[in-house]
Amino acid sequence: MSNIYYCNKCKNNCSIEIVNINSHAYYSGYKCSKGLSDAKSHLNQEDKILTARAILTNAKMSTIPVRTTDKIPFSLIPDAIKIIENTKVKAPIEKGAVIIENILDTGINVVTLRKVL
Ligand code: SF4
């Protein structure tokens, strides 16, 4: 997978190619460290599958790891984390159980990442 970040911090207007190989990002086309730094920030602001922890009740652990079923827009991640961290899940619960449907009207669900008896 690759994408292009267009740096316009100076008149050089570099096109920085970002190639993702085996979950490692490689950058090319930048002429200075400022451009490389901006391209890395850009990559980190992409839509993501979000992982977080919800509140777990009726169990020894107090939280349970969960994730979204698809990538959610970067701008929604802070609000999604707040919702997830305030959601209560009662044990016992299966791995993959839906704990939030259609989070923030994205059409994406949030599911558990482990089974708790
Ligand atoms: S990477 Fe550096 S040289 Fe290239 S446009 Fe950006 S700031 Fe200018």
PDB file of N, CA, C and O in Angstrom, residues 52-56 64-67 69 83-90 93-94 96-103 109-114:
ATOM      1  N   ALA A  52      -9.561  -0.112  22.320  1.00  0.00           N
ATOM      2  CA  ALA A  52      -9.683   0.605  23.592  1.00  0.00           C
ATOM      3  C   ALA A  52     -10.173  -0.396  24.636  1.00  0.00           C
ATOM      4  O   ALA A  52     -10.249  -1.603  24.360  1.00  0.00           O
ATOM      5  N   ARG A  53     -10.517   0.110  25.812  1.00  0.00           N
ATOM      6  CA  ARG A  53     -11.007  -0.775  26.870  1.00  0.00           C
ATOM      7  C   ARG A  53     -12.324  -0.232  27.404  1.00  0.00           C
ATOM      8  O   ARG A  53     -12.433   0.957  27.715  1.00  0.00           O
ATOM      9  N   ALA A  54     -13.313  -1.116  27.505  1.00  0.00           N
ATOM     10  CA  ALA A  54     -14.608  -0.765  28.085  1.00  0.00           C
ATOM     11  C   ALA A  54     -14.632  -1.224  29.538  1.00  0.00           C
ATOM     12  O   ALA A  54     -13.795  -2.026  29.963  1.00  0.00           O
ATOM     13  N   ILE A  55     -15.598  -0.715  30.282  1.00  0.00           N
ATOM     14  CA  ILE A  55     -15.740  -1.105  31.689  1.00  0.00           C
ATOM     15  C   ILE A  55     -16.338  -2.512  31.761  1.00  0.00           C
ATOM     16  O   ILE A  55     -17.312  -2.812  31.056  1.00  0.00           O
ATOM     17  N   LEU A  56     -15.741  -3.358  32.590  1.00  0.00           N
ATOM     18  CA  LEU A  56     -16.248  -4.722  32.748  1.00  0.00           C
ATOM     19  C   LEU A  56     -16.793  -4.891  34.156  1.00  0.00           C
ATOM     20  O   LEU A  56     -16.115  -4.555  35.132  1.00  0.00           O
ATOM     21  N   ILE A  64     -12.298  -4.509  29.757  1.00  0.00           N
ATOM     22  CA  ILE A  64     -12.183  -5.534  28.720  1.00  0.00           C
ATOM     23  C   ILE A  64     -11.711  -4.865  27.418  1.00  0.00           C
ATOM     24  O   ILE A  64     -12.215  -3.785  27.068  1.00  0.00           O
ATOM     25  N   PRO A  65     -10.742  -5.481  26.717  1.00  0.00           N
ATOM     26  CA  PRO A  65     -10.288  -4.886  25.457  1.00  0.00           C
ATOM     27  C   PRO A  65     -11.331  -5.070  24.350  1.00  0.00           C
ATOM     28  O   PRO A  65     -11.926  -6.143  24.234  1.00  0.00           O
ATOM     29  N   VAL A  66     -11.502  -4.023  23.571  1.00  0.00           N
ATOM     30  CA  VAL A  66     -12.479  -4.051  22.475  1.00  0.00           C
ATOM     31  C   VAL A  66     -11.866  -3.379  21.243  1.00  0.00           C
ATOM     32  O   VAL A  66     -10.836  -2.714  21.343  1.00  0.00           O
ATOM     33  N   ARG A  67     -12.517  -3.556  20.097  1.00  0.00           N
ATOM     34  CA  ARG A  67     -12.051  -2.856  18.897  1.00  0.00           C
ATOM     35  C   ARG A  67     -13.223  -2.590  17.973  1.00  0.00           C
ATOM     36  O   ARG A  67     -14.265  -3.248  18.057  1.00  0.00           O
ATOM     37  N   THR A  69     -15.059  -2.699  14.315  1.00  0.00           N
ATOM     38  CA  THR A  69     -15.074  -3.736  13.284  1.00  0.00           C
ATOM     39  C   THR A  69     -14.534  -3.226  11.956  1.00  0.00           C
ATOM     40  O   THR A  69     -14.363  -4.007  11.013  1.00  0.00           O
ATOM     41  N   ILE A  83     -16.786   7.280  24.427  1.00  0.00           N
ATOM     42  CA  ILE A  83     -17.982   6.420  24.472  1.00  0.00           C
ATOM     43  C   ILE A  83     -17.603   5.015  24.932  1.00  0.00           C
ATOM     44  O   ILE A  83     -18.248   4.442  25.823  1.00  0.00           O
ATOM     45  N   ILE A  84     -16.560   4.473  24.345  1.00  0.00           N
ATOM     46  CA  ILE A  84     -16.146   3.102  24.692  1.00  0.00           C
ATOM     47  C   ILE A  84     -15.745   3.019  26.164  1.00  0.00           C
ATOM     48  O   ILE A  84     -16.160   2.108  26.889  1.00  0.00           O
ATOM     49  N   GLU A  85     -14.950   3.979  26.620  1.00  0.00           N
ATOM     50  CA  GLU A  85     -14.452   3.931  28.004  1.00  0.00           C
ATOM     51  C   GLU A  85     -15.555   4.131  29.036  1.00  0.00           C
ATOM     52  O   GLU A  85     -15.354   3.847  30.209  1.00  0.00           O
ATOM     53  N   ASN A  86     -16.712   4.623  28.597  1.00  0.00           N
ATOM     54  CA  ASN A  86     -17.846   4.791  29.513  1.00  0.00           C
ATOM     55  C   ASN A  86     -18.913   3.724  29.320  1.00  0.00           C
ATOM     56  O   ASN A  86     -19.983   3.799  29.927  1.00  0.00           O
ATOM     57  N   THR A  87     -18.634   2.757  28.463  1.00  0.00           N
ATOM     58  CA  THR A  87     -19.594   1.683  28.199  1.00  0.00           C
ATOM     59  C   THR A  87     -19.352   0.532  29.171  1.00  0.00           C
ATOM     60  O   THR A  87     -18.215   0.101  29.351  1.00  0.00           O
ATOM     61  N   LYS A  88     -20.447   0.057  29.788  1.00  0.00           N
ATOM     62  CA  LYS A  88     -20.338  -1.059  30.733  1.00  0.00           C
ATOM     63  C   LYS A  88     -20.719  -2.358  30.046  1.00  0.00           C
ATOM     64  O   LYS A  88     -21.732  -2.435  29.360  1.00  0.00           O
ATOM     65  N   VAL A  89     -19.870  -3.364  30.262  1.00  0.00           N
ATOM     66  CA  VAL A  89     -20.090  -4.692  29.690  1.00  0.00           C
ATOM     67  C   VAL A  89     -20.152  -5.663  30.858  1.00  0.00           C
ATOM     68  O   VAL A  89     -19.289  -5.633  31.733  1.00  0.00           O
ATOM     69  N   LYS A  90     -21.158  -6.518  30.851  1.00  0.00           N
ATOM     70  CA  LYS A  90     -21.314  -7.448  31.969  1.00  0.00           C
ATOM     71  C   LYS A  90     -20.841  -8.852  31.585  1.00  0.00           C
ATOM     72  O   LYS A  90     -21.233  -9.383  30.549  1.00  0.00           O
ATOM     73  N   ILE A  93     -19.140 -12.916  28.921  1.00  0.00           N
ATOM     74  CA  ILE A  93     -19.327 -12.398  27.568  1.00  0.00           C
ATOM     75  C   ILE A  93     -18.371 -13.118  26.619  1.00  0.00           C
ATOM     76  O   ILE A  93     -17.257 -13.483  27.010  1.00  0.00           O
ATOM     77  N   GLU A  94     -18.825 -13.335  25.400  1.00  0.00           N
ATOM     78  CA  GLU A  94     -18.027 -14.047  24.390  1.00  0.00           C
ATOM     79  C   GLU A  94     -17.090 -13.100  23.659  1.00  0.00           C
ATOM     80  O   GLU A  94     -17.358 -11.898  23.564  1.00  0.00           O
ATOM     81  N   GLY A  96     -15.828 -11.321  20.511  1.00  0.00           N
ATOM     82  CA  GLY A  96     -16.526 -10.911  19.285  1.00  0.00           C
ATOM     83  C   GLY A  96     -17.938 -10.420  19.514  1.00  0.00           C
ATOM     84  O   GLY A  96     -18.637 -10.065  18.557  1.00  0.00           O
ATOM     85  N   ALA A  97     -18.364 -10.366  20.797  1.00  0.00           N
ATOM     86  CA  ALA A  97     -19.715  -9.868  21.077  1.00  0.00           C
ATOM     87  C   ALA A  97     -19.789  -8.367  20.790  1.00  0.00           C
ATOM     88  O   ALA A  97     -18.871  -7.620  21.113  1.00  0.00           O
ATOM     89  N   VAL A  98     -20.885  -7.949  20.181  1.00  0.00           N
ATOM     90  CA  VAL A  98     -21.068  -6.525  19.871  1.00  0.00           C
ATOM     91  C   VAL A  98     -21.481  -5.803  21.148  1.00  0.00           C
ATOM     92  O   VAL A  98     -22.484  -6.153  21.775  1.00  0.00           O
ATOM     93  N   ILE A  99     -20.695  -4.806  21.550  1.00  0.00           N
ATOM     94  CA  ILE A  99     -21.053  -4.046  22.754  1.00  0.00           C
ATOM     95  C   ILE A  99     -21.586  -2.650  22.397  1.00  0.00           C
ATOM     96  O   ILE A  99     -22.272  -2.038  23.192  1.00  0.00           O
ATOM     97  N   ILE A 100     -21.249  -2.151  21.220  1.00  0.00           N
ATOM     98  CA  ILE A 100     -21.805  -0.877  20.741  1.00  0.00           C
ATOM     99  C   ILE A 100     -22.126  -1.054  19.256  1.00  0.00           C
ATOM    100  O   ILE A 100     -21.252  -1.448  18.473  1.00  0.00           O
ATOM    101  N   GLU A 101     -23.368  -0.748  18.887  1.00  0.00           N
ATOM    102  CA  GLU A 101     -23.748  -0.803  17.469  1.00  0.00           C
ATOM    103  C   GLU A 101     -23.684   0.589  16.868  1.00  0.00           C
ATOM    104  O   GLU A 101     -24.092   1.569  17.504  1.00  0.00           O
ATOM    105  N   ASN A 102     -23.166   0.683  15.649  1.00  0.00           N
ATOM    106  CA  ASN A 102     -23.208   1.923  14.877  1.00  0.00           C
ATOM    107  C   ASN A 102     -22.637   3.113  15.656  1.00  0.00           C
ATOM    108  O   ASN A 102     -23.276   4.148  15.797  1.00  0.00           O
ATOM    109  N   ILE A 103     -21.409   2.941  16.137  1.00  0.00           N
ATOM    110  CA  ILE A 103     -20.827   4.002  16.966  1.00  0.00           C
ATOM    111  C   ILE A 103     -20.724   5.310  16.177  1.00  0.00           C
ATOM    112  O   ILE A 103     -20.263   5.328  15.032  1.00  0.00           O
ATOM    113  N   ASN A 109     -19.481  -1.254  14.252  1.00  0.00           N
ATOM    114  CA  ASN A 109     -19.743  -1.749  15.601  1.00  0.00           C
ATOM    115  C   ASN A 109     -18.453  -1.846  16.402  1.00  0.00           C
ATOM    116  O   ASN A 109     -17.350  -1.829  15.839  1.00  0.00           O
ATOM    117  N   VAL A 110     -18.612  -1.989  17.712  1.00  0.00           N
ATOM    118  CA  VAL A 110     -17.473  -2.230  18.595  1.00  0.00           C
ATOM    119  C   VAL A 110     -17.675  -3.608  19.218  1.00  0.00           C
ATOM    120  O   VAL A 110     -18.765  -3.918  19.724  1.00  0.00           O
ATOM    121  N   VAL A 111     -16.635  -4.450  19.141  1.00  0.00           N
ATOM    122  CA  VAL A 111     -16.752  -5.832  19.620  1.00  0.00           C
ATOM    123  C   VAL A 111     -15.662  -6.150  20.643  1.00  0.00           C
ATOM    124  O   VAL A 111     -14.599  -5.523  20.655  1.00  0.00           O
ATOM    125  N   THR A 112     -15.924  -7.148  21.459  1.00  0.00           N
ATOM    126  CA  THR A 112     -14.945  -7.570  22.462  1.00  0.00           C
ATOM    127  C   THR A 112     -13.804  -8.345  21.802  1.00  0.00           C
ATOM    128  O   THR A 112     -13.992  -9.023  20.793  1.00  0.00           O
ATOM    129  N   LEU A 113     -12.631  -8.236  22.409  1.00  0.00           N
ATOM    130  CA  LEU A 113     -11.447  -8.932  21.880  1.00  0.00           C
ATOM    131  C   LEU A 113     -11.123 -10.194  22.672  1.00  0.00           C
ATOM    132  O   LEU A 113     -10.158 -10.881  22.363  1.00  0.00           O
ATOM    133  N   ARG A 114     -11.885 -10.456  23.721  1.00  0.00           N
ATOM    134  CA  ARG A 114     -11.651 -11.701  24.462  1.00  0.00           C
ATOM    135  C   ARG A 114     -12.925 -12.172  25.146  1.00  0.00           C
ATOM    136  O   ARG A 114     -13.869 -11.407  25.330  1.00  0.00           O
TER     137      ARG A 114
END
